[in-house]
Structures are given as structure tokens and as C-alpha cells.
Short mmCIF file of C-alpha atoms in Angstrom, two decimals:
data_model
loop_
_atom_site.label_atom_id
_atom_site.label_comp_id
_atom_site.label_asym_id
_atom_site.label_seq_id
_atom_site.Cartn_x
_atom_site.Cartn_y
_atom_site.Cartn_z
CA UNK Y 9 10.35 23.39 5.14
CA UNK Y 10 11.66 20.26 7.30
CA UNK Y 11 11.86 17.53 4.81
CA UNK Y 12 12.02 14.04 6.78
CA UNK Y 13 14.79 11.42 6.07
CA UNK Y 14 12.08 9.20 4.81
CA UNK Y 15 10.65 11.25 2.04
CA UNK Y 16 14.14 12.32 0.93
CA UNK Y 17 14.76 8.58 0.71
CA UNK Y 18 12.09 7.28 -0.67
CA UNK Y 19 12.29 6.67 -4.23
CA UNK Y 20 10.06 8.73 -6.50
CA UNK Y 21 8.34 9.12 -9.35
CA UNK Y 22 7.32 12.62 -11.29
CA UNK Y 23 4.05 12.52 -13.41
CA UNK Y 24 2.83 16.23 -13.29
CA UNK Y 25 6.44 18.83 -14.01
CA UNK Y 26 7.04 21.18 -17.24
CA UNK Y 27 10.45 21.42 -18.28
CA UNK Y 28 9.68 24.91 -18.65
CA UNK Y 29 9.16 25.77 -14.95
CA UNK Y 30 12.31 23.82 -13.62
CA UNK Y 31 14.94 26.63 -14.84
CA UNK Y 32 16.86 27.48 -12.06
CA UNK Y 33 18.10 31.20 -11.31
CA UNK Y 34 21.48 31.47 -12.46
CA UNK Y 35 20.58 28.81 -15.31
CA UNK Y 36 17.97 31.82 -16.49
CA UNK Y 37 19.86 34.27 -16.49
CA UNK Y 38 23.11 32.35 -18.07
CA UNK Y 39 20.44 31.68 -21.22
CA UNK Y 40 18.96 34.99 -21.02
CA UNK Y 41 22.26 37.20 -21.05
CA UNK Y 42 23.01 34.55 -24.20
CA UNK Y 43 20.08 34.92 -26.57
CA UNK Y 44 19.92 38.50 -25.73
CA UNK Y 45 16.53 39.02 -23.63
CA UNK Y 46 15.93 41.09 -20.89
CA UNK Y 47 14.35 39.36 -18.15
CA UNK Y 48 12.02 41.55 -15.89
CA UNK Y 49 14.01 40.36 -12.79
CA UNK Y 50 16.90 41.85 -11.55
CA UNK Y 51 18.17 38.49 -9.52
CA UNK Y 52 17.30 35.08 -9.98
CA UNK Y 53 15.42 35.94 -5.87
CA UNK Y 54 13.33 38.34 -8.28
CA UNK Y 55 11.46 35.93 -9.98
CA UNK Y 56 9.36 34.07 -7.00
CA UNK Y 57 8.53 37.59 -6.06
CA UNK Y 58 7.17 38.91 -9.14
CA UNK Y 59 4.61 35.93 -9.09
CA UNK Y 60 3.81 36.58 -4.92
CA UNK Y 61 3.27 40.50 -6.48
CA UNK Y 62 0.30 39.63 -8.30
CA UNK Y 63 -1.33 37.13 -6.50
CA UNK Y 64 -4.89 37.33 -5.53
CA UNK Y 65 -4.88 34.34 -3.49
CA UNK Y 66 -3.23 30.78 -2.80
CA UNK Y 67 -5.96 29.37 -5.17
CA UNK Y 68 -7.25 31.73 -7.93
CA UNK Y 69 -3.82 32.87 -9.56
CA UNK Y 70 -3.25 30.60 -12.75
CA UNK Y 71 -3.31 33.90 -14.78
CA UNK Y 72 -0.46 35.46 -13.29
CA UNK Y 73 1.49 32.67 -12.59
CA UNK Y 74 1.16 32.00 -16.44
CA UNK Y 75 2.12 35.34 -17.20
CA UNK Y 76 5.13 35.36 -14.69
CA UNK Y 77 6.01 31.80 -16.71
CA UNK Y 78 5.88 33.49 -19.87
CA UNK Y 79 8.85 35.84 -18.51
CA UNK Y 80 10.84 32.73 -17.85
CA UNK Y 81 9.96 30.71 -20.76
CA UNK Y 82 10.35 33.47 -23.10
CA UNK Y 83 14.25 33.08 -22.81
CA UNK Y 84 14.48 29.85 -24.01
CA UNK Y 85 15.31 30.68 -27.78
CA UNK Y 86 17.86 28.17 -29.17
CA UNK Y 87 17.31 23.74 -29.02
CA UNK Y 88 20.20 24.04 -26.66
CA UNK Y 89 18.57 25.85 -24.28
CA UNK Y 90 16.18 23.17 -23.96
CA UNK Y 91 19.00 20.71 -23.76
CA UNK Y 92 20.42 22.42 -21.26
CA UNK Y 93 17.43 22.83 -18.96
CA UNK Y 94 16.20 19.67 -19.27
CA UNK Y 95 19.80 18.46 -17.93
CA UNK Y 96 19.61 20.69 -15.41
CA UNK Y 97 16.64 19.41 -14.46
CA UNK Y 98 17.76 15.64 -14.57
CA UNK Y 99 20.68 16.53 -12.34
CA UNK Y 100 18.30 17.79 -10.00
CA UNK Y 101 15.82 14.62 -10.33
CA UNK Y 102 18.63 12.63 -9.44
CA UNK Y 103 19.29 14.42 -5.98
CA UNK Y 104 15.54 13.77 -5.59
CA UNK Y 105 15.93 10.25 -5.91
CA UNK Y 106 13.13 10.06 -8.83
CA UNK Y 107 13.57 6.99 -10.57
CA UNK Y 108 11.17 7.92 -13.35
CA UNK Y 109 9.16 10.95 -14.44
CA UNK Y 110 6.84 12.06 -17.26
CA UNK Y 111 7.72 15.58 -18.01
CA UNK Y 112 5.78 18.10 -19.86
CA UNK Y 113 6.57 20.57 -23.00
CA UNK Y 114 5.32 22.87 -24.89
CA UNK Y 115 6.28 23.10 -28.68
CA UNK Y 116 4.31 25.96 -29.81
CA UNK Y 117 5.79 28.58 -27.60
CA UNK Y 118 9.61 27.07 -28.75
CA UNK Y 119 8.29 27.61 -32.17
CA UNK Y 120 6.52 30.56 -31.61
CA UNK Y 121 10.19 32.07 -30.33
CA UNK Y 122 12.23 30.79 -33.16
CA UNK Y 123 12.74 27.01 -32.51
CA UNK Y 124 11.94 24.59 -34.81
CA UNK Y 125 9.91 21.78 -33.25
CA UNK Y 126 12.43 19.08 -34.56
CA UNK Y 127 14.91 21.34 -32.68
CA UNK Y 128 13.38 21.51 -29.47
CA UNK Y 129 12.32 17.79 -29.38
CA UNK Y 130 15.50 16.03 -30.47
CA UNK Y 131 17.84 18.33 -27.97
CA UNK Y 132 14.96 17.15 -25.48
CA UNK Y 133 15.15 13.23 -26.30
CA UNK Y 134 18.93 14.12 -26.33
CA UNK Y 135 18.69 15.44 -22.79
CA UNK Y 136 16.65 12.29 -22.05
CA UNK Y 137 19.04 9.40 -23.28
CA UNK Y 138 22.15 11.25 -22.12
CA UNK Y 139 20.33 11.21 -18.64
CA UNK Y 140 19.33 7.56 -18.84
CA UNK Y 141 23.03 6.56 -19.19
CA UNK Y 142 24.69 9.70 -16.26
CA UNK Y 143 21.82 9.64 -14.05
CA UNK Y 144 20.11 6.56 -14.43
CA UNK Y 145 16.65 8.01 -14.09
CA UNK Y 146 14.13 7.05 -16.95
CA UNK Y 147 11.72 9.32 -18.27
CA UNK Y 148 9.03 9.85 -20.79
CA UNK Y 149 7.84 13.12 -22.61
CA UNK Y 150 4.06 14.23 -22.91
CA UNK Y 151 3.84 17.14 -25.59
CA UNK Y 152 1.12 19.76 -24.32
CA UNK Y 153 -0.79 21.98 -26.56
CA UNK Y 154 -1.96 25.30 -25.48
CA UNK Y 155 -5.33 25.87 -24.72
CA UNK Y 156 -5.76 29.51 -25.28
CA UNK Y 157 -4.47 29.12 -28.84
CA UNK Y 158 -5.83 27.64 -32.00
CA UNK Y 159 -7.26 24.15 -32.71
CA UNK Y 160 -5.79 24.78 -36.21
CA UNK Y 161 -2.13 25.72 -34.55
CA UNK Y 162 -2.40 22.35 -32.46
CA UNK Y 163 -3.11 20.14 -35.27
CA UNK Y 164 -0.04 21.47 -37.16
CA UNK Y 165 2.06 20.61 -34.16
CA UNK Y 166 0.63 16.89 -33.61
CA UNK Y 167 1.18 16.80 -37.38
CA UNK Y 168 4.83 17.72 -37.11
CA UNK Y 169 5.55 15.83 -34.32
CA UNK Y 170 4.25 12.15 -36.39
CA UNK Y 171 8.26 11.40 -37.06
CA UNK Y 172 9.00 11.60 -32.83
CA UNK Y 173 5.89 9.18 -32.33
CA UNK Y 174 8.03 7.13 -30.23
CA UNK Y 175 9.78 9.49 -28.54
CA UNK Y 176 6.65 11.61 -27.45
CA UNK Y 177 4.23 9.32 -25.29
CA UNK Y 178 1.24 11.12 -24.28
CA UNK Y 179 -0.18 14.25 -25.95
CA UNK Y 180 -1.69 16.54 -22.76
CA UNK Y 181 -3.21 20.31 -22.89
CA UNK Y 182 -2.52 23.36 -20.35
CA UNK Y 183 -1.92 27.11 -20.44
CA UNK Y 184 -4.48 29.64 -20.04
CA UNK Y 185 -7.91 27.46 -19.24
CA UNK Y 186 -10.58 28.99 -21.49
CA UNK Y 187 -14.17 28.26 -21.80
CA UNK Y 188 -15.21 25.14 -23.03
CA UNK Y 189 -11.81 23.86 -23.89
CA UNK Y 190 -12.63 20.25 -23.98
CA UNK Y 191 -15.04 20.68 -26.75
CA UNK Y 192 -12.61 22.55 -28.98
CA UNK Y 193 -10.32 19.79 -28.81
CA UNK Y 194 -11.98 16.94 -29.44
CA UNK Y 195 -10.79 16.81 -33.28
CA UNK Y 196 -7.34 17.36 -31.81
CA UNK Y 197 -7.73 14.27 -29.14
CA UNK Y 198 -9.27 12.18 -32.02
CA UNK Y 199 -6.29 12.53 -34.23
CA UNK Y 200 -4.10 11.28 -31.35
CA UNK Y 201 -5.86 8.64 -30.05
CA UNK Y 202 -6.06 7.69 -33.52
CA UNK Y 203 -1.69 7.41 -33.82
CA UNK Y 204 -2.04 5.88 -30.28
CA UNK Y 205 -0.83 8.58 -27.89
CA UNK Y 206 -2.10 8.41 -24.26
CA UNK Y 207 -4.38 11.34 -23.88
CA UNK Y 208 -4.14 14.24 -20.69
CA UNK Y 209 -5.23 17.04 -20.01
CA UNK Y 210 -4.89 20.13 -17.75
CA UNK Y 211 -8.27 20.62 -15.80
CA UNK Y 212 -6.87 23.55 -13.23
CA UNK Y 213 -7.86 24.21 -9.58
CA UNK Y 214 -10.73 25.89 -8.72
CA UNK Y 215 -11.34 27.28 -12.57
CA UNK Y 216 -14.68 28.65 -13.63
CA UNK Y 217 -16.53 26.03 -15.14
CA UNK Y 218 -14.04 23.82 -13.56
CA UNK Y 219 -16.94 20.39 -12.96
CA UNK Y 220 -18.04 20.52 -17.08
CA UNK Y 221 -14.27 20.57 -18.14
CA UNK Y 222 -13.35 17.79 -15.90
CA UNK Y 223 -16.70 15.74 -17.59
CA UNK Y 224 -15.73 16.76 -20.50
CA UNK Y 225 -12.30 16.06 -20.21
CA UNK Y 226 -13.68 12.32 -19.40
CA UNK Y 227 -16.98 11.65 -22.04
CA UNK Y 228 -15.31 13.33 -25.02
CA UNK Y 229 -11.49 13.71 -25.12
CA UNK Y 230 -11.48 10.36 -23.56
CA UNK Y 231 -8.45 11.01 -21.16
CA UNK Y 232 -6.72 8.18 -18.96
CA UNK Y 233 -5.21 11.24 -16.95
CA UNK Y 234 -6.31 14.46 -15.42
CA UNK Y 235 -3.08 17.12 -15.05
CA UNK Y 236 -4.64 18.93 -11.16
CA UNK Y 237 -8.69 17.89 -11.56
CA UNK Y 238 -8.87 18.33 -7.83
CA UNK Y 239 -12.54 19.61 -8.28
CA UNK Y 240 -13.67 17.10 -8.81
CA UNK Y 241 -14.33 16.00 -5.75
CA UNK Y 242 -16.64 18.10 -5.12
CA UNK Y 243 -19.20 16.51 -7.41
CA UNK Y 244 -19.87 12.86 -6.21
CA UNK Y 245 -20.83 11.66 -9.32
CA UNK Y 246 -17.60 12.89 -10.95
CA UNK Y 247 -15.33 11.73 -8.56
CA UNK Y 248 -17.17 8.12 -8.43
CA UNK Y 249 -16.60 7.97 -12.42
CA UNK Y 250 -13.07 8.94 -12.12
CA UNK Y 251 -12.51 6.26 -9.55
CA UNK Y 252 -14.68 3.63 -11.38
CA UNK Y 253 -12.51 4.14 -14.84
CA UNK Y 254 -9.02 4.15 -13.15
CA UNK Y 255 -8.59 7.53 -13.92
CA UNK Y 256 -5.20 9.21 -12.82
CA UNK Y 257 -5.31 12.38 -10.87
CA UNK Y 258 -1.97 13.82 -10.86
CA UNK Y 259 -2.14 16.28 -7.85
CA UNK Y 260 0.25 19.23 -7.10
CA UNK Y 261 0.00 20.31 -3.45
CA UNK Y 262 1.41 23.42 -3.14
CA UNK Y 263 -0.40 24.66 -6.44
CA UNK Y 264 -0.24 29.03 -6.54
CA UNK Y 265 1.37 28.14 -2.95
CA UNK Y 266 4.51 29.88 -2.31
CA UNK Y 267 4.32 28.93 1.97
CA UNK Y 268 5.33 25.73 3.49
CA UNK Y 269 1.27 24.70 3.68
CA UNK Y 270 -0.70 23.35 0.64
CA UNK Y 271 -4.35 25.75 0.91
CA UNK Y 272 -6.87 24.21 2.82
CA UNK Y 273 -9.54 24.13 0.02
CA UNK Y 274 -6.85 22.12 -2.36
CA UNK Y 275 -5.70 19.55 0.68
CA UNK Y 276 -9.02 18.68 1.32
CA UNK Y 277 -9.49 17.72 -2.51
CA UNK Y 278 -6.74 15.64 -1.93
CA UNK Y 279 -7.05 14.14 1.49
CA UNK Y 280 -10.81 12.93 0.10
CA UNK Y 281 -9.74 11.61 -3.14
CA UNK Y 282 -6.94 9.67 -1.41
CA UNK Y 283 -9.66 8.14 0.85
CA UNK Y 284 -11.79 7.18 -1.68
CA UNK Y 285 -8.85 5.01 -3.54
CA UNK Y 286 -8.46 7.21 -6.69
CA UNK Y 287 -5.30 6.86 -8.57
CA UNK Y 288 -4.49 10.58 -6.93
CA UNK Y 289 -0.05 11.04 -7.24
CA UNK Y 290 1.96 13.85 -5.93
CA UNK Y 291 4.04 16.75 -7.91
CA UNK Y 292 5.94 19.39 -7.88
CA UNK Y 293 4.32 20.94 -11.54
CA UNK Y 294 6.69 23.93 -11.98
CA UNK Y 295 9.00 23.50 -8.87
CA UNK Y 296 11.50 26.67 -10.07
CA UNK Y 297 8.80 29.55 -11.59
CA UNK Y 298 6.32 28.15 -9.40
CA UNK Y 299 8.03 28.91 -5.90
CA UNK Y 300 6.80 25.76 -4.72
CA UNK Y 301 9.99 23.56 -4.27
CA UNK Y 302 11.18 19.99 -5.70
CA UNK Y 303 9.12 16.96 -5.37
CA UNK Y 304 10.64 15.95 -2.31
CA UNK Y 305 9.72 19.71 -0.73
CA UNK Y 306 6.11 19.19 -2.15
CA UNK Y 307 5.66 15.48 -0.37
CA UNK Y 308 6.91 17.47 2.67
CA UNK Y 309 4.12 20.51 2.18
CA UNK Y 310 1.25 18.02 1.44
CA UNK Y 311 2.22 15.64 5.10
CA UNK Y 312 2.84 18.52 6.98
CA UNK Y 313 -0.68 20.14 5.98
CA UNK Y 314 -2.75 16.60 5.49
CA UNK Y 315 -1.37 14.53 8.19
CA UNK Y 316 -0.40 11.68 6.04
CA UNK Y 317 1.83 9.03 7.26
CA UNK Y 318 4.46 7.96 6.00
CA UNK Y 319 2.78 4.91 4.77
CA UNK Y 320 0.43 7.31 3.31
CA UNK Y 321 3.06 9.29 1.34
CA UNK Y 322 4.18 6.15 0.07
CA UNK Y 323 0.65 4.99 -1.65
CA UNK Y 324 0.73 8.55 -3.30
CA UNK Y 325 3.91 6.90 -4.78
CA UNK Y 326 2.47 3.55 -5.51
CA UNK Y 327 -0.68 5.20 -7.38
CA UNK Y 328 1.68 7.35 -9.34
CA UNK Y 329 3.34 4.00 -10.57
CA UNK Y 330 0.08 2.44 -11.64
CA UNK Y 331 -1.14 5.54 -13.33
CA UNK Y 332 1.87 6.08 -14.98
CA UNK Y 333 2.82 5.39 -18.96
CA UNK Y 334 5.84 3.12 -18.35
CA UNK Y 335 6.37 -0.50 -19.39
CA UNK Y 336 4.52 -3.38 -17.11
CA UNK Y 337 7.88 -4.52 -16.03
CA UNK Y 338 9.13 -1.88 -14.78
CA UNK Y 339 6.08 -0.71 -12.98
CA UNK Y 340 6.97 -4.20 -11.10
CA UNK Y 341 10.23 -3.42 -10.60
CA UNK Y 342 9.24 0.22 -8.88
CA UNK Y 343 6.21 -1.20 -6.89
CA UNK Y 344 8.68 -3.72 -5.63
CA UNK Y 345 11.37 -0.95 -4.34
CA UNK Y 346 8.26 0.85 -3.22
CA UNK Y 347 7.42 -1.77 -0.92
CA UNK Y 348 11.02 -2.50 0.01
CA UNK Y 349 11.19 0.74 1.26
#
């Protein structure tokens, strides 16, 4: 992938990335050989092409790109693995020239592999401050819940997480998408509205019942962000509501997409929703176990395959500003360098 001088310049902003997908090879395997796991890779080249394995297409493989994640993730079994990941990934953000980012975790499975959530979230806010002051890029973390496991099992987790209020800013879900999710939730997104989190949630590509989580997503969890969402564009009425509220669509382009192309079906989501003037951003979501490159290599994919201009990549910028969860001022201060640039 030819990545132009002015996306590699441009500065940049990350709203849609799990700290759990950003491990790089040798990283991995470091941890791994450490805590005593076997990995089901024999090189850190092995793990892109255990997910390619068992595709079924560019656009209907969340299940085993989840399960490939789980062989990644599954390493991770002391707090200063996530420390160390989440400075790996920092280091990396700042060769990317991101200024800010909202990055994604996911408590249960730490906890679930023998790390207790105060653990994993102070060697993340750790990570985050010591960052701040080597890197100088500002961030933010959303704590996801999984969908695929218990109502019961989240609550415990939002519950242990009320001492980090401060330090957690949005509460988001992903993982496997199961039927109905939205609806089983809605106690969970009550609870955290209720301490004053800002509210997400995962509404994957080209899912079954995709339209009636995305609406549900919106009338009863009450999100201000959809994580992907892109079908909703396919339903006029949906996309006019999520344009109408200021709803932010945080877009991956090269989502299941190991090429240098984002699929058609997905760039076409994007190209319209763009057009329309939704609050639709760029990411990278799992740049490492996804295949799919840093954020720089996915604003590359997505102008390459859409046709945007420059000026175009830049507004995917700009609406990943407004739509983001950081203070007014510097929001002003980003918009500004944005239009510098």
C-alpha cells in the first residue's frame, strides 16, 4: 500500500482501535513465551494467515476473526502485559502522528484469564499518563462489555469499575454480535448513563439483523456513537435519524479486509454516509490481529478504493474531532491544526 506524504502528515485522531488487536508479532510472542501459553502460530507472519484461513469472505467473517483474536488476546495474562501493549501501541500512535485516540478494552476477558480488573485498568491509565508526558499524544479509554456473555457478568464489571469513573470515559459493547443484543442491555446502558458515561456500541458490518440493532442501538440504549453501523445506510430512515441526532459513525475501511482495497459493499456505506454529512470517522479497529494496517495504512485503503481527496480525507478527520469525547478546547485546538494543514 502507497501511503501519500499527506496522509502520513496529517495529524490524526483514533476513535474506533482495541488495545487488544494492536499487539505486534514479536511483542506476542515475548508475552506469550512469558506467561507460559502456546500460541497456535509458529511466527508472528502466522497470525494474519490463520485469520485469511478461515475466511468466508471480505465481509461476513466477524466469527473467525473473533476467534483468531481470542488466540492473541488469550496471552495477555499479567496487568503488565497490558502495560506493555498499550505502550507499544502509543509508540506506534506517535509514528502515526495521532494526536488523540479513544481506545477500546475489554475487562472481562483480563479477568476471565486471571487479571484483576483494578490490575488491568490502572497498568492501562499507567500506560496512558506515561504516554501523555513521552509521546505527547492524549487519549481516553472506553471499557467494552461483551456481547455474547451475561447481562449479569457486565453489571459486575460496570460495578467494579465505579472507583476508575474518571479514568474510563465511555462504556461501549462488541464481541460476538448475538440476537437482539440491544435489548439485553438496556439495564446495563441505564446504569451508565445513570454515573454519566458516554454510551457506544458495536453494531458490526453486514450482521444478521444488522437494521433492528442499529435502531435499537439508537431508541433504547440511547448511544451518541455507533462502533462500524455502516448498514445503516441502507435504510433511509435510519441513516436520516443518525444524521438528524449527530450521531457518530466510527467507520473502519478495511474491516475482514486483509488487501490494499476496502470491499465494495462497505466503501459504498461509507462514500454515501460521507455525502450525506454524517459524523462518519476513519479507523484502523484492530490494525495488528486484524491484518488491516495502522490508521495511516487504513486512510490510504479507504482513498485509494473511494476516490476521496485529500480534502476529503481530511473532513473524515474533522468529523472524528466533533464526534469525539474530548474537552471543547481541545477539539478547537485540533480543528484548528486540521485546517492548518
Amino acid at each position: 500500500m502507497t501511503i501519500s506524504d499527506y496522509v502520513l502528515g496529517m495529524p490524526k485522531i483514533e476513535l474506533h482501535i482495541h488495545i487488544e488487536g494492536t499487539i505486534e508479532g514479536q511483542l506476542l510472542f515475548d508475552i506469550a513465551d512469558r506467561n507460559g501459553i502456546k500460541l497456535p502460530y509458529e511466527t508472528p507472519d502466522d497470525i494474519l494467515a490463520l485469520q485469511n484461513s478461515n475466511k468466508t469472505s471480505d465481509t461476513e467473517s466477524l466469527r473467525s476473526f473473533l476467534e483468531c483474536l481470542d488466540a492473541s488476546r488469550g496471552a495477555l495474562r499479567r496487568d503488565t502485559d497490558y502495560y506493555e501493549i498499550a505502550m507499544s501501541f502509543y509508540s506506534r500512535a506517535k509514528q502515526e502522528n495521532i494526536q488523540y485516540a479513544e481506545i477500546m478494552f475489554d475487562p472481562q476477558q483480563a479477568v476471565r484469564q486471571g487479571v484483576p480488573f483494578e490490575g488491568c485498568i490502572e497498568a492501562l491509565c499507567q500506560a496512558r499518563d506515561d504516554a501523555l508526558e513521552r509521546f505527547h499524544v492524549r487519549s481516553q479509554w472506553i471499557m467494552n462489555l461483551q456481547r455474547d456473555f451475561s447481562l449479569e457478568s457486565a453489571v459486575e464489571t460496570l460495578s467494579n469499575a465505579e472507583k476508575y469513573r474518571e479514568d474510563i470515559v465511555a462504556v461501549g459493547l462488541d464481541n460476538f454480535e448475538v440476537s437482539n443484543f440491544p435489548r439485553k442491555f438496556l439495564p446495563l446502558f441505564d446504569l451508565a448513563r445513570a454515573q454519566g458515561y458516554h454510551l457506544t456500541s458495536h453494531c458490526d458490518v453486514h450482521q444478521p439483523n444488522s437494521l433492528n440493532h442499529i435502531r435499537d442501538c439508537l431508541n433504547l440504549l440511547r448511544v451518541e456513537r455507533l462502533d462500524h453501523g455502516l448498514d445503516a445506510y441502507f435504510d433511509e430512515s435510519l441513516s436520516q435519524d443518525i444524521l438528524e441526532r449527530g450521531i457518530g459513525v466510527a467507520a473502519c475501511p478495511t474491516f475482514y479486509s486483509a488487501g490494499e482495497s476496502c470491499p465494495d459493499k462497505t466503501m459504498e456505506c461509507i462514500r454515501g454516509m460521507l455525502d450525506m454529512g454524517v459524523l462518519i470517522s476513519l479507523n484502523s479497529d484492530d490494525p495488528v490481529q486484524l491484518g488491516s494496517g495502522w490508521l495511516s495504512s487504513a486512510l490510504a485503503s479507504a482513498q485509494a478504493s473511494g476516490g476521496f481527496s485529500d480534502n476529503e480525507i481530511k473532513k473524515f478527520m474533522q468529523n472524528a474531532v466533533q464526534s469525539s469525547w474530548m474537552e471543547r478546547s481541545q477539539k478547537t485546538s485540533l480543528l484548528s491544526d486540521l485546517n492548518d494543514y
